[in-house]
Each structure stands twice: as C-alpha cells, then as structure tokens.
Short mmCIF file of C-alpha atoms in Angstrom, two decimals:
data_model
loop_
_atom_site.label_atom_id
_atom_site.label_comp_id
_atom_site.label_asym_id
_atom_site.label_seq_id
_atom_site.Cartn_x
_atom_site.Cartn_y
_atom_site.Cartn_z
CA UNK A 80 42.32 -13.97 -50.43
CA UNK A 81 41.47 -10.92 -48.41
CA UNK A 82 42.39 -10.80 -44.75
CA UNK A 83 39.75 -12.60 -42.74
CA UNK A 84 37.41 -10.35 -40.89
CA UNK A 85 36.95 -12.23 -37.62
CA UNK A 86 34.08 -10.21 -36.11
CA UNK A 87 31.93 -10.63 -39.20
CA UNK A 88 32.92 -14.28 -39.42
CA UNK A 89 31.82 -14.76 -35.81
CA UNK A 90 28.53 -13.09 -36.65
CA UNK A 91 28.08 -15.55 -39.52
CA UNK A 92 28.71 -18.51 -37.23
CA UNK A 93 26.34 -17.06 -34.65
CA UNK A 94 23.55 -16.56 -37.19
CA UNK A 95 23.92 -20.16 -38.30
CA UNK A 96 23.90 -21.40 -34.74
CA UNK A 97 20.74 -19.45 -33.94
CA UNK A 98 19.06 -20.89 -37.02
CA UNK A 99 19.88 -24.38 -35.76
CA UNK A 100 18.62 -23.54 -32.27
CA UNK A 101 15.39 -22.13 -33.66
CA UNK A 102 14.66 -25.46 -35.33
CA UNK A 103 13.88 -26.76 -31.86
CA UNK A 104 12.36 -23.78 -30.12
CA UNK A 105 11.20 -25.69 -27.07
CA UNK A 106 14.68 -27.09 -26.49
CA UNK A 107 16.12 -23.62 -26.88
CA UNK A 108 13.83 -22.24 -24.19
CA UNK A 109 14.44 -25.14 -21.85
CA UNK A 110 18.20 -24.89 -22.37
CA UNK A 111 18.25 -21.14 -21.86
CA UNK A 112 16.31 -21.46 -18.61
CA UNK A 113 17.81 -24.74 -17.35
CA UNK A 114 20.56 -23.05 -15.36
CA UNK A 115 17.92 -20.90 -13.65
CA UNK A 116 16.46 -24.08 -12.10
CA UNK A 117 19.79 -25.23 -10.73
CA UNK A 118 20.78 -21.75 -9.53
CA UNK A 119 17.29 -21.43 -8.08
CA UNK A 120 17.84 -24.34 -5.70
CA UNK A 121 21.06 -22.83 -4.36
CA UNK A 122 19.62 -19.34 -4.07
CA UNK A 123 16.47 -20.54 -2.36
CA UNK A 124 18.72 -22.19 0.21
CA UNK A 125 20.64 -18.96 0.83
CA UNK A 126 17.40 -17.00 1.12
CA UNK A 127 15.68 -19.47 3.45
CA UNK A 128 18.67 -19.59 5.77
CA UNK A 129 19.54 -15.92 5.74
CA UNK A 130 16.00 -14.85 6.51
CA UNK A 131 16.33 -16.71 9.82
CA UNK A 132 19.73 -15.49 11.00
CA UNK A 133 21.00 -12.00 11.83
CA UNK A 134 23.94 -12.19 9.38
CA UNK A 135 26.35 -14.58 7.69
CA UNK A 136 29.42 -14.01 9.83
CA UNK A 137 28.99 -10.25 9.38
CA UNK A 138 27.61 -10.30 5.83
CA UNK A 139 24.05 -9.29 5.00
CA UNK A 140 21.86 -11.01 2.43
CA UNK A 141 22.21 -8.26 -0.24
CA UNK A 142 25.98 -8.35 0.18
CA UNK A 143 26.05 -12.11 -0.32
CA UNK A 144 23.75 -11.78 -3.34
CA UNK A 145 26.04 -9.19 -4.92
CA UNK A 146 29.02 -11.54 -4.65
CA UNK A 147 26.93 -14.46 -5.91
CA UNK A 148 25.55 -12.36 -8.75
CA UNK A 149 28.98 -11.13 -9.89
CA UNK A 150 30.47 -14.61 -10.16
CA UNK A 151 27.32 -15.84 -11.95
CA UNK A 152 27.60 -13.04 -14.52
CA UNK A 153 31.29 -13.74 -15.16
CA UNK A 154 30.53 -17.42 -15.47
CA UNK A 155 27.74 -16.75 -17.95
CA UNK A 156 30.16 -15.00 -20.32
CA UNK A 157 32.30 -18.12 -20.35
CA UNK A 158 29.21 -20.32 -20.63
CA UNK A 159 27.77 -18.46 -23.62
CA UNK A 160 30.91 -17.79 -25.65
CA UNK A 161 33.48 -20.41 -24.65
CA UNK A 162 31.47 -23.47 -23.69
CA UNK A 163 33.00 -25.43 -26.55
CA UNK A 164 36.28 -25.59 -24.64
CA UNK A 165 34.59 -28.23 -22.50
CA UNK A 166 33.85 -30.47 -25.45
CA UNK A 167 37.24 -30.15 -27.20
CA UNK A 168 38.28 -33.67 -26.17
CA UNK A 169 35.02 -35.54 -26.55
CA UNK A 170 33.56 -33.91 -29.66
CA UNK A 171 36.59 -32.68 -31.59
CA UNK A 172 39.84 -34.45 -30.73
CA UNK A 173 38.49 -37.95 -30.15
CA UNK A 174 36.23 -37.90 -33.19
CA UNK A 175 38.92 -36.41 -35.39
CA UNK A 176 36.69 -33.43 -36.12
CA UNK A 177 39.48 -31.16 -34.97
CA UNK A 178 41.40 -31.98 -38.17
CA UNK A 179 38.80 -29.92 -39.97
CA UNK A 180 39.92 -26.83 -38.06
CA UNK A 181 43.57 -27.45 -38.84
CA UNK A 182 43.14 -27.34 -42.60
CA UNK A 183 40.89 -24.30 -42.76
CA UNK A 184 42.26 -20.80 -43.21
CA UNK A 185 40.84 -19.73 -39.85
CA UNK A 186 42.55 -19.73 -36.49
CA UNK A 187 41.66 -23.11 -34.86
CA UNK A 188 40.92 -21.56 -31.47
CA UNK A 189 38.62 -18.99 -33.01
CA UNK A 190 36.92 -21.72 -34.97
CA UNK A 191 36.44 -23.86 -31.88
CA UNK A 192 34.89 -20.99 -29.89
CA UNK A 193 32.74 -19.73 -32.75
CA UNK A 194 31.50 -23.22 -33.58
CA UNK A 195 28.94 -23.23 -30.79
CA UNK A 196 27.39 -20.29 -29.00
CA UNK A 197 25.89 -21.92 -25.91
CA UNK A 198 22.39 -20.67 -25.19
CA UNK A 199 22.32 -22.46 -21.82
CA UNK A 200 24.46 -19.59 -20.53
CA UNK A 201 21.65 -17.09 -21.07
CA UNK A 202 19.96 -18.38 -17.92
CA UNK A 203 23.10 -17.72 -15.88
CA UNK A 204 23.36 -14.26 -17.39
CA UNK A 205 19.78 -13.42 -16.42
CA UNK A 206 20.16 -14.82 -12.90
CA UNK A 207 23.41 -12.90 -12.37
CA UNK A 208 21.95 -9.68 -13.73
CA UNK A 209 18.82 -9.88 -11.59
CA UNK A 210 20.85 -10.70 -8.48
CA UNK A 211 23.20 -7.77 -8.99
CA UNK A 212 20.28 -5.41 -9.69
CA UNK A 213 18.41 -6.49 -6.53
CA UNK A 214 21.53 -6.41 -4.37
CA UNK A 215 22.60 -3.00 -5.70
CA UNK A 216 19.17 -1.54 -5.01
CA UNK A 217 19.13 -2.91 -1.47
CA UNK A 218 22.70 -1.76 -0.82
CA UNK A 219 21.99 1.72 -2.17
CA UNK A 220 24.61 1.49 -4.92
CA UNK A 221 24.12 4.41 -7.31
CA UNK A 222 24.74 3.54 -10.96
CA UNK A 223 26.84 6.53 -11.94
CA UNK A 224 28.71 6.25 -15.28
CA UNK A 225 31.87 5.53 -13.30
CA UNK A 226 30.25 2.66 -11.42
CA UNK A 227 28.78 1.24 -14.61
CA UNK A 228 32.16 1.25 -16.36
CA UNK A 229 33.84 -0.29 -13.30
CA UNK A 230 31.14 -2.95 -13.09
CA UNK A 231 31.35 -3.80 -16.82
CA UNK A 232 35.15 -4.02 -16.78
CA UNK A 233 35.06 -6.27 -13.72
CA UNK A 234 32.45 -8.64 -15.16
CA UNK A 235 34.31 -8.86 -18.48
CA UNK A 236 37.61 -9.48 -16.68
CA UNK A 237 35.90 -12.15 -14.60
CA UNK A 238 34.63 -13.75 -17.80
CA UNK A 239 38.14 -13.73 -19.25
CA UNK A 240 39.52 -15.33 -16.06
CA UNK A 241 37.00 -18.16 -16.48
CA UNK A 242 37.80 -18.57 -20.18
CA UNK A 243 41.57 -18.48 -19.65
CA UNK A 244 41.45 -21.16 -16.96
CA UNK A 245 39.22 -23.38 -19.09
CA UNK A 246 41.49 -22.84 -22.09
CA UNK A 247 44.58 -23.75 -20.11
CA UNK A 248 43.04 -26.96 -18.83
CA UNK A 249 41.22 -28.05 -21.99
CA UNK A 250 44.59 -28.37 -23.71
CA UNK A 251 45.00 -31.65 -21.81
CA UNK A 252 42.62 -33.07 -24.45
CA UNK A 253 45.51 -33.10 -26.92
CA UNK A 254 47.18 -35.76 -24.77
CA UNK A 255 44.44 -37.66 -22.94
CA UNK A 256 41.59 -37.21 -25.47
CA UNK A 257 39.22 -36.02 -22.76
CA UNK A 258 39.73 -32.78 -20.95
CA UNK A 259 36.52 -32.47 -18.95
CA UNK A 260 37.84 -33.92 -15.67
CA UNK A 261 40.93 -31.68 -15.67
CA UNK A 262 38.92 -28.59 -16.57
CA UNK A 263 36.22 -29.42 -14.06
CA UNK A 264 38.64 -29.66 -11.15
CA UNK A 265 39.92 -26.13 -11.74
CA UNK A 266 36.54 -24.74 -12.79
CA UNK A 267 34.90 -26.11 -9.65
CA UNK A 268 37.00 -23.75 -7.53
CA UNK A 269 34.69 -20.93 -8.59
CA UNK A 270 32.09 -22.39 -6.22
CA UNK A 271 34.12 -20.90 -3.37
CA UNK A 272 33.80 -17.46 -4.95
CA UNK A 273 29.99 -17.52 -4.65
CA UNK A 274 30.36 -16.52 -0.99
CA UNK A 275 32.55 -13.98 0.84
CA UNK A 276 36.09 -15.36 0.89
CA UNK A 277 36.37 -14.30 4.52
CA UNK A 278 34.20 -17.24 5.64
CA UNK A 279 36.85 -19.76 4.53
CA UNK A 280 40.16 -20.79 6.06
CA UNK A 281 42.96 -18.42 5.06
CA UNK A 282 44.56 -20.91 2.68
CA UNK A 283 41.47 -20.95 0.49
CA UNK A 284 41.43 -17.17 0.27
CA UNK A 285 45.07 -17.21 -0.83
CA UNK A 286 44.38 -19.96 -3.37
CA UNK A 287 41.50 -18.00 -4.89
CA UNK A 288 43.66 -14.88 -5.09
CA UNK A 289 47.01 -16.10 -6.33
CA UNK A 290 46.58 -19.52 -7.93
CA UNK A 291 43.06 -19.83 -9.32
CA UNK A 292 42.08 -16.18 -9.04
CA UNK A 293 38.28 -16.36 -9.04
CA UNK A 294 38.35 -13.94 -6.11
CA UNK A 295 38.94 -11.17 -8.66
CA UNK A 296 35.71 -12.16 -10.41
CA UNK A 297 33.44 -11.70 -7.43
CA UNK A 298 34.63 -10.97 -3.91
CA UNK A 299 37.13 -8.16 -4.53
CA UNK A 300 35.04 -6.06 -6.94
CA UNK A 301 31.98 -6.72 -4.77
CA UNK A 302 33.60 -5.33 -1.63
CA UNK A 303 34.67 -2.30 -3.66
CA UNK A 304 31.13 -1.79 -4.98
CA UNK A 305 29.74 -2.09 -1.45
CA UNK A 306 32.03 0.73 -0.40
CA UNK A 307 34.00 -1.48 1.99
CA UNK A 308 37.67 -0.84 2.42
CA UNK A 309 39.42 -2.77 -0.36
CA UNK A 310 43.14 -2.61 -1.14
CA UNK A 311 43.71 -0.99 -4.53
CA UNK A 312 45.32 -4.08 -6.08
CA UNK A 313 42.26 -6.11 -5.13
CA UNK A 314 39.75 -3.51 -6.28
CA UNK A 315 41.37 -2.86 -9.65
CA UNK A 316 43.52 -5.94 -10.22
CA UNK A 317 41.02 -7.99 -12.23
CA UNK A 318 41.86 -6.70 -15.75
CA UNK A 319 45.58 -7.25 -15.21
CA UNK A 320 45.04 -10.71 -13.72
CA UNK A 321 42.73 -11.58 -16.63
CA UNK A 322 45.25 -10.34 -19.22
CA UNK A 323 48.15 -12.27 -17.71
CA UNK A 324 46.09 -15.45 -17.37
CA UNK A 325 44.88 -15.17 -20.95
CA UNK A 326 48.43 -14.69 -22.25
CA UNK A 327 49.60 -17.76 -20.35
CA UNK A 328 46.56 -19.74 -21.54
CA UNK A 329 47.21 -18.83 -25.18
CA UNK A 330 50.83 -19.93 -24.82
CA UNK A 331 49.68 -23.24 -23.31
CA UNK A 332 47.15 -23.63 -26.11
CA UNK A 333 49.80 -23.08 -28.81
CA UNK A 334 52.07 -25.56 -27.05
CA UNK A 335 49.26 -28.12 -27.00
CA UNK A 336 48.39 -27.48 -30.61
CA UNK A 337 51.93 -28.33 -31.66
CA UNK A 338 51.50 -31.69 -29.93
CA UNK A 339 48.20 -32.44 -31.55
CA UNK A 340 48.38 -35.78 -33.31
CA UNK A 341 45.14 -36.60 -35.04
CA UNK A 342 43.23 -39.69 -33.91
CA UNK A 343 43.61 -40.84 -37.49
CA UNK A 344 40.09 -42.07 -37.98
CA UNK B 29 73.09 -55.15 -30.19
CA UNK B 30 72.94 -51.82 -28.43
CA UNK B 31 70.62 -50.42 -31.04
CA UNK B 32 68.23 -53.42 -30.72
CA UNK B 33 68.17 -52.94 -26.96
CA UNK B 34 67.46 -49.26 -27.45
CA UNK B 35 64.62 -50.04 -29.82
CA UNK B 36 63.13 -52.60 -27.44
CA UNK B 37 63.36 -50.20 -24.54
CA UNK B 38 61.60 -47.53 -26.57
CA UNK B 39 58.84 -49.94 -27.51
CA UNK B 40 58.32 -51.09 -23.93
CA UNK B 41 58.52 -47.53 -22.77
CA UNK B 42 55.72 -46.61 -25.15
CA UNK B 43 53.62 -49.51 -23.88
CA UNK B 44 54.27 -48.55 -20.27
CA UNK B 45 53.29 -44.99 -21.14
CA UNK B 46 49.90 -46.16 -22.39
CA UNK B 47 49.03 -47.63 -18.99
CA UNK B 48 48.77 -44.34 -17.12
CA UNK B 49 47.06 -42.90 -20.18
CA UNK B 50 44.39 -45.57 -20.07
CA UNK B 51 44.08 -45.11 -16.33
CA UNK B 52 43.80 -41.37 -16.86
CA UNK B 53 41.20 -41.70 -19.59
CA UNK B 54 38.69 -43.45 -17.36
CA UNK B 55 39.49 -43.45 -13.68
CA UNK B 56 40.24 -39.77 -13.93
CA UNK B 57 36.46 -39.27 -13.84
CA UNK B 58 36.26 -40.90 -10.43
CA UNK B 59 39.12 -38.77 -9.15
CA UNK B 60 37.39 -35.72 -10.54
CA UNK B 61 34.14 -36.50 -8.80
CA UNK B 62 35.95 -37.04 -5.49
CA UNK B 63 37.74 -33.75 -5.85
CA UNK B 64 34.55 -31.90 -6.75
CA UNK B 65 32.73 -33.42 -3.80
CA UNK B 66 35.54 -32.56 -1.40
CA UNK B 67 35.32 -28.94 -2.53
CA UNK B 68 31.58 -29.12 -1.91
CA UNK B 69 32.23 -30.47 1.61
CA UNK B 70 34.69 -27.66 2.42
CA UNK B 71 32.26 -25.00 1.15
CA UNK B 72 29.35 -26.61 2.97
CA UNK B 73 31.15 -26.62 6.31
CA UNK B 74 32.48 -23.05 5.91
CA UNK B 75 29.06 -21.75 4.84
CA UNK B 76 27.23 -23.36 7.75
CA UNK B 77 29.82 -22.31 10.29
CA UNK B 78 29.28 -18.75 9.05
CA UNK B 79 25.51 -19.25 9.32
CA UNK B 80 25.85 -20.27 12.96
CA UNK B 81 28.43 -17.61 13.81
CA UNK B 82 25.88 -15.40 15.56
CA UNK B 83 23.14 -17.84 16.40
CA UNK B 84 22.99 -21.11 18.36
CA UNK B 85 20.18 -22.85 16.50
CA UNK B 86 18.35 -22.53 13.19
CA UNK B 87 15.01 -24.30 12.88
CA UNK B 88 15.71 -26.08 16.16
CA UNK B 89 18.99 -27.64 14.93
CA UNK B 90 22.47 -26.80 16.16
CA UNK B 91 25.63 -26.48 14.07
CA UNK B 92 26.98 -30.00 14.61
CA UNK B 93 23.70 -31.73 13.87
CA UNK B 94 23.16 -29.63 10.74
CA UNK B 95 26.63 -30.26 9.32
CA UNK B 96 26.43 -33.94 10.18
CA UNK B 97 23.04 -34.24 8.49
CA UNK B 98 24.20 -32.44 5.32
CA UNK B 99 27.41 -34.47 5.06
CA UNK B 100 25.47 -37.71 5.47
CA UNK B 101 23.06 -36.41 2.85
CA UNK B 102 25.97 -35.99 0.43
CA UNK B 103 27.25 -39.48 1.11
CA UNK B 104 23.87 -41.18 0.67
CA UNK B 105 22.40 -38.95 -1.99
CA UNK B 106 22.52 -41.72 -4.62
CA UNK B 107 19.17 -43.02 -3.34
CA UNK B 108 17.39 -39.89 -4.47
CA UNK B 109 19.20 -39.50 -7.80
CA UNK B 110 18.15 -42.53 -9.78
CA UNK B 111 19.71 -42.48 -13.23
CA UNK B 112 16.70 -44.07 -14.87
CA UNK B 113 15.50 -40.82 -16.43
CA UNK B 114 18.77 -40.30 -18.29
CA UNK B 115 18.81 -44.00 -19.24
CA UNK B 116 15.37 -43.83 -20.81
CA UNK B 117 16.27 -40.60 -22.58
CA UNK B 118 19.42 -42.12 -24.03
CA UNK B 119 17.66 -45.29 -25.10
CA UNK B 120 15.08 -43.23 -26.92
CA UNK B 121 17.68 -41.14 -28.71
CA UNK B 122 19.69 -44.07 -30.05
CA UNK B 123 16.73 -46.40 -30.61
CA UNK B 124 18.00 -48.99 -28.13
CA UNK B 125 14.58 -48.91 -26.50
CA UNK B 126 13.21 -51.17 -29.24
CA UNK B 127 15.64 -53.96 -28.39
CA UNK B 128 15.19 -53.49 -24.67
CA UNK B 129 11.44 -53.88 -24.98
CA UNK B 130 11.83 -57.09 -27.00
CA UNK B 131 13.80 -58.78 -24.23
CA UNK B 132 11.92 -61.44 -22.28
CA UNK B 133 12.27 -59.51 -19.02
CA UNK B 134 10.03 -56.91 -17.48
CA UNK B 135 11.72 -53.68 -18.46
CA UNK B 136 10.76 -51.81 -15.31
CA UNK B 137 11.97 -54.61 -13.03
CA UNK B 138 15.24 -54.81 -14.96
CA UNK B 139 15.86 -51.13 -14.49
CA UNK B 140 14.91 -51.25 -10.84
CA UNK B 141 17.66 -53.79 -10.27
CA UNK B 142 20.13 -51.68 -12.24
CA UNK B 143 19.10 -48.70 -10.14
CA UNK B 144 19.79 -50.66 -6.93
CA UNK B 145 23.23 -51.66 -8.16
CA UNK B 146 23.97 -48.06 -9.13
CA UNK B 147 22.93 -46.85 -5.71
CA UNK B 148 25.20 -49.40 -4.06
CA UNK B 149 28.14 -48.57 -6.28
CA UNK B 150 27.73 -44.81 -5.89
CA UNK B 151 27.48 -45.16 -2.14
CA UNK B 152 30.69 -47.22 -2.12
CA UNK B 153 32.34 -44.55 -4.24
CA UNK B 154 31.48 -41.93 -1.65
CA UNK B 155 33.47 -43.73 1.07
CA UNK B 156 36.53 -41.49 0.43
CA UNK B 157 34.28 -38.47 0.92
CA UNK B 158 33.03 -39.93 4.19
CA UNK B 159 36.64 -40.52 5.25
CA UNK B 160 37.57 -36.96 4.39
CA UNK B 161 34.55 -35.60 6.26
CA UNK B 162 35.44 -37.76 9.24
CA UNK B 163 39.10 -36.76 9.32
CA UNK B 164 38.61 -33.06 8.60
CA UNK B 165 35.31 -32.32 10.28
CA UNK B 166 34.60 -35.21 12.66
CA UNK B 167 31.65 -36.68 10.81
CA UNK B 168 29.86 -38.83 13.38
CA UNK B 169 28.02 -42.05 12.60
CA UNK B 170 25.61 -43.79 14.98
CA UNK B 171 26.81 -46.93 16.80
CA UNK B 172 23.39 -48.46 17.28
CA UNK B 173 22.78 -51.18 14.65
CA UNK B 174 19.06 -50.57 15.05
CA UNK B 175 19.50 -47.01 13.73
CA UNK B 176 21.37 -48.34 10.71
CA UNK B 177 18.68 -50.92 10.06
CA UNK B 178 15.96 -48.29 10.31
CA UNK B 179 17.95 -46.07 7.97
CA UNK B 180 18.50 -48.83 5.44
CA UNK B 181 14.82 -49.76 5.28
CA UNK B 182 13.84 -46.10 4.88
CA UNK B 183 16.50 -45.61 2.19
CA UNK B 184 15.34 -48.64 0.18
CA UNK B 185 11.68 -47.63 0.46
CA UNK B 186 12.46 -44.04 -0.47
CA UNK B 187 14.64 -45.07 -3.40
CA UNK B 188 11.85 -47.33 -4.69
CA UNK B 189 9.44 -44.37 -4.51
CA UNK B 190 11.86 -42.18 -6.46
CA UNK B 191 12.46 -44.94 -8.98
CA UNK B 192 8.73 -45.17 -9.72
CA UNK B 193 8.45 -41.39 -9.82
CA UNK B 194 11.29 -41.11 -12.33
CA UNK B 195 9.81 -43.97 -14.31
CA UNK B 196 6.57 -42.02 -14.72
CA UNK B 197 8.47 -38.95 -15.94
CA UNK B 198 10.48 -41.18 -18.26
CA UNK B 199 7.24 -42.48 -19.78
CA UNK B 200 6.24 -38.90 -20.61
CA UNK B 201 9.28 -39.01 -22.87
CA UNK B 202 7.59 -41.78 -24.86
CA UNK B 203 5.11 -39.16 -25.97
CA UNK B 204 7.44 -36.18 -26.42
CA UNK B 205 10.53 -38.20 -27.52
CA UNK B 206 12.60 -35.59 -25.69
CA UNK B 207 13.28 -35.79 -22.01
CA UNK B 208 16.19 -33.51 -21.29
CA UNK B 209 14.15 -30.49 -20.22
CA UNK B 210 12.09 -32.57 -17.83
CA UNK B 211 15.18 -34.13 -16.33
CA UNK B 212 16.70 -30.69 -15.67
CA UNK B 213 13.47 -29.65 -13.97
CA UNK B 214 13.36 -32.84 -11.93
CA UNK B 215 17.02 -32.43 -10.92
CA UNK B 216 16.50 -28.84 -9.76
CA UNK B 217 13.42 -29.74 -7.74
CA UNK B 218 15.11 -32.81 -6.31
CA UNK B 219 18.14 -30.81 -5.23
CA UNK B 220 16.09 -28.49 -3.05
CA UNK B 221 13.02 -30.43 -1.99
CA UNK B 222 14.86 -33.64 -1.10
CA UNK B 223 16.49 -31.80 1.78
CA UNK B 224 19.97 -32.22 0.27
CA UNK B 225 20.79 -28.52 0.66
CA UNK B 226 18.91 -27.74 3.87
CA UNK B 227 17.15 -30.03 6.34
CA UNK B 228 13.37 -29.72 6.03
CA UNK B 229 13.29 -28.55 9.67
CA UNK B 230 14.77 -25.20 8.62
CA UNK B 231 12.26 -24.46 5.88
CA UNK B 232 9.39 -22.05 6.53
CA UNK B 233 6.09 -23.89 7.03
CA UNK B 234 4.78 -23.44 3.51
CA UNK B 235 7.99 -24.75 1.91
CA UNK B 236 8.21 -27.57 4.38
CA UNK B 237 4.70 -28.65 3.49
CA UNK B 238 5.57 -28.70 -0.21
CA UNK B 239 8.78 -30.61 0.50
CA UNK B 240 6.95 -33.20 2.60
CA UNK B 241 4.24 -33.78 0.01
CA UNK B 242 6.63 -34.05 -2.96
CA UNK B 243 8.30 -37.46 -3.11
CA UNK B 244 11.94 -36.24 -3.21
CA UNK B 245 12.39 -36.10 0.57
CA UNK B 246 11.33 -39.75 0.87
CA UNK B 247 14.74 -40.91 -0.32
CA UNK B 248 16.94 -38.31 1.34
CA UNK B 249 15.55 -36.35 4.26
CA UNK B 250 13.59 -39.22 5.82
CA UNK B 251 16.38 -41.82 5.88
CA UNK B 252 19.25 -39.40 6.55
CA UNK B 253 17.43 -37.60 9.37
CA UNK B 254 17.33 -40.92 11.25
CA UNK B 255 21.05 -41.41 10.74
CA UNK B 256 21.79 -37.84 11.86
CA UNK B 257 19.64 -38.21 14.97
CA UNK B 258 17.08 -35.59 13.91
CA UNK B 259 14.32 -38.20 13.86
CA UNK B 260 14.41 -40.89 16.59
CA UNK B 261 14.12 -44.60 15.79
CA UNK B 262 10.78 -44.60 17.60
CA UNK B 263 9.39 -42.43 14.81
CA UNK B 264 10.29 -45.13 12.31
CA UNK B 265 7.12 -47.23 12.06
CA UNK B 266 5.15 -44.08 11.21
CA UNK B 267 7.73 -42.99 8.61
CA UNK B 268 7.85 -46.45 7.03
CA UNK B 269 4.07 -46.47 6.80
CA UNK B 270 4.09 -43.12 5.00
CA UNK B 271 6.79 -44.36 2.66
CA UNK B 272 4.86 -47.55 1.95
CA UNK B 273 1.82 -45.47 1.12
CA UNK B 274 3.84 -43.38 -1.33
CA UNK B 275 5.35 -46.52 -2.82
CA UNK B 276 2.00 -48.18 -3.46
CA UNK B 277 0.60 -45.06 -5.13
CA UNK B 278 3.67 -44.44 -7.30
CA UNK B 279 4.16 -48.11 -8.18
CA UNK B 280 0.57 -48.52 -9.38
CA UNK B 281 0.73 -45.21 -11.23
CA UNK B 282 4.03 -46.10 -12.90
CA UNK B 283 2.68 -49.48 -14.10
CA UNK B 284 -0.43 -47.83 -15.51
CA UNK B 285 1.46 -45.03 -17.23
CA UNK B 286 4.08 -47.44 -18.59
CA UNK B 287 1.39 -49.74 -20.00
CA UNK B 288 -0.23 -46.86 -21.83
CA UNK B 289 3.03 -45.28 -22.96
CA UNK B 290 4.17 -48.51 -24.59
CA UNK B 291 1.46 -48.09 -27.19
CA UNK B 292 2.98 -44.88 -28.49
CA UNK B 293 6.69 -45.60 -28.11
CA UNK B 294 8.76 -44.34 -31.01
CA UNK B 295 11.82 -46.35 -31.90
CA UNK B 296 14.20 -43.96 -33.59
CA UNK B 297 16.72 -44.98 -36.18
CA UNK B 298 17.14 -48.66 -36.99
#
C-alpha cells in the first residue's frame, strides 16, 4: 500500500463531514452561530461597563478587545479542528469505538481529530476576527506584511497551545473513561487570558505564563501589537512555547495509548 | 501460603483501586464545576476591581455592592436556569416523551417539582463557592430574617415565571422536534438579561428597559438585588405584585401552548 497522504485524507474526512452537516442546514447555521450568542453576552457586558468608566485599570476598550479577540481566535482553531479531543472518553473510549482507530492503518490521533470538524467553532472564529479588526482599526495598527505574519504566527501558536493542553488532559480518558472534567479544569484557565493579565494577582500572571501558558495566546502578543513595551521572550515566545507543549502532549498521548485497554463491549 | 496471600492482596488491591475510580468517574464532575466556578469568581472580582480602579461608582453602585451582588447572583443562579428545556429536548430525541405523557400525572406539574428540587440541590452545591467567596473576598450576607424571607418569596416567584417561560419554548420543540438552537439562544439571552453579568442598574436606559420587560431578570436580578441591599425590603410588595403578574400571564400561556402542542407531539423511535 502506498504511503498514506494525510492532507488529502483529511480533506476526504472534511468533505464527508460537511456533507453530513449539510443534511441539517438549519442545525449547521445554529451551531456555527451559537458561540456568537454566548460571546455576545460577555462582550455586551464589557462594552456596557467600559463605556461608563474612563479605563479598565489603565486599559482602553480597544486594547481589551484586542486581547479578547486574540484568545477567541486561538480558541476557535482548537474548537474547529480539535474539538473531538473533548469527546474521546464519552464517545470513543467508553463506547469501544476507539478500537476502530486502533486496527486501521491510520494514526489514531489523526483519525480522532479528522473524525469531526466542529462547525460550532466558526462562530468563535468570526467573533475573534471581527474583534481584532475593530480593535486594530481603533488602535491605529497598520497591517504591514510583517504585522500580518506576526499576527498569523501568534494566532496559530495560540491554537496549538490550546490543542496541546487539551491533548495532554484528554489522555486521562484512557484511565477514567471520561476526560471532560480534567480537560475542562485546565481549559477553563483561558478565561483569565480574555483580559489584561495585569489586572490579576501576580500569582495568576505567573501561572498563565509558566504553567498553563495561555498568556502567550493573547496578552503578550497583544501588548506587542499595541506597541507597548514587551520583553522579547514574551513578544516572540509563543511558537517555542507551543512547540514544546505539543511535544510533551504527544509524548503523554503515546504513553496513554500504550495503556489503552478496550472496554471490551 | 505466601503466594495465596500475594494473590489475595492483589485482588483486594484491585478492588480498592476501583473505589477512587468510581468516585472519579462521577463526583469528579462536581469537583470540576466547583473549580470552574472558583475561577469565575476570581476573574469576576479582578475584573470589577479594575473597573472601579479610577471611579467610585458605576450606575450608582459602589465596588463592594457590585461584587457582592454578582457573587450572590452566581450562588443563586439556579433559579433562572431551569433545566426543563434540555429535559424536554432529550425526551423528544429518545422518545421517552411518549411514556411520560401516558403517566397519570400532570406532566407540567411533575416537571415543576423536579425543577424545584434541582434548584434546591444546585443551590446546596454552590455552598463551597459561597464559602470561598466569603473567605477570599468577604462576601456579606444580610442578618435580617425578613430580607431572607423577601428574597425567598421573590426567588420562588421568579423561578416559577422562568419555568413557565421555558415550558413554552419547550413546546415549540413539539412542532420543530429540535430544540437545541432555541436553548442556546435562550441561554445567551438569559445570561445577559437576567442581570447575572451586570446589575440592571448599570445598563443604559434602553437596555435596562429590555431587561426589565423580558422575564429573565425576574428570577435573578429581582431576588438577588434584595439580598445585596440594592433594593430595600420596602420595595418588596411592589416587586412581588409585578412577579405575580408575570406568573399569571406565563402560566396561562404555558397551559394553552402545552394543550395545543400535545396534539402534534412526535414520539420518535419506539
């Protein structure tokens, strides 16, 4: 058999998934826009409050929106392409469906990710994109090629940070059959990164930099984009942080995979 | 002898090992929700402290009152979030609705009671959050039993309003056989317009009007604002009267809609 061509295989999975989604067009639209509703409530709150106060401890509304938009974009990458990591325990390990992946000539992790492109993430992507565009316009950020490349690399790195953390934690499904609570606890830390890290106690800033580094997905690149003074390691650290996290996550995944005992149903 | 002992120990060890696993498989969800809520509390307090860093009041409220109101809103939010919409959706998907309707009990009354029990349980489950908020941020609760009584009545009335409201939306599902989109919409609206994220006092007039007319604030802002001292007990009779008015309208509407919807209910599967 010829060497598997993963990109074209992914494309095949994606086409299939879109066909399924198009069976229920209304559900597709609702799903794709559902996150906009939830984000809308939070954003409306920020807007209502910030239109009544001079600043948020020194931060202006566009600055806050840029940070919020960056983390939302990074999150949307994870939401669209790696959402299946959430359901590993419930839908694959517990039901025994994961056995299917083990006997196929495709990498199980690839199979798991490709199995379900999650259209709900499109809403997050749109919200994040619009927020960044509005904030950038209000902050006078000029989209030179350099800025565009920097921005794209940062968002992609942020997405990888999300995916790596979810991958690391979803492995718990191989032991406890349900990984959502473990993943959620770590994932939830990204909520901090929706706002400037400087508004929190110092310990939280350190946590979001060194342990669960969502700071690299929003706050650090945002301050750089705003033209604020940002240490080099913070401004450009995201790709390295993402790469290291991903390497660790893959090692954890392989370790978990070796301990996978089927449910035997 | 030794080998039998070894084997026994291994067997017991395996059994012992299943206990934390079983504990982990279920109660881990409760731990997760506590953890997630504690993060929300920490963010909430940090965000609002930053909001008040260069201003003394927003919408007439000071920092302590605002934080206290929002924390209390988190603790008692179960009144606004009835689960009935998800319940109806699930029953429709797996066809259980057929059996439920055959039971010799009024379906709406049954689910109202379940909703009350859920509210009680969820409020009990938020005690650790209240403890955390008290220890870390000095959450303050009123001493006056009259305030608590006024709060409780307003909470029950408001929850009944929201129950009927959700029931009506659930009945729409009888026609469309799909309810998820509506429940997302309802959740998003409820999050903002109930006053769970900001007290109604801070909204601009036009938003405040919308929030007061929509039913969501009945079960969150109205009761919690009494507990947080934003609304005095003397304002209670008027608030109760408004809530009663809402309740009558939504109760009658929900009975009517339910009666009609029953004619078209689709029982899937079987």
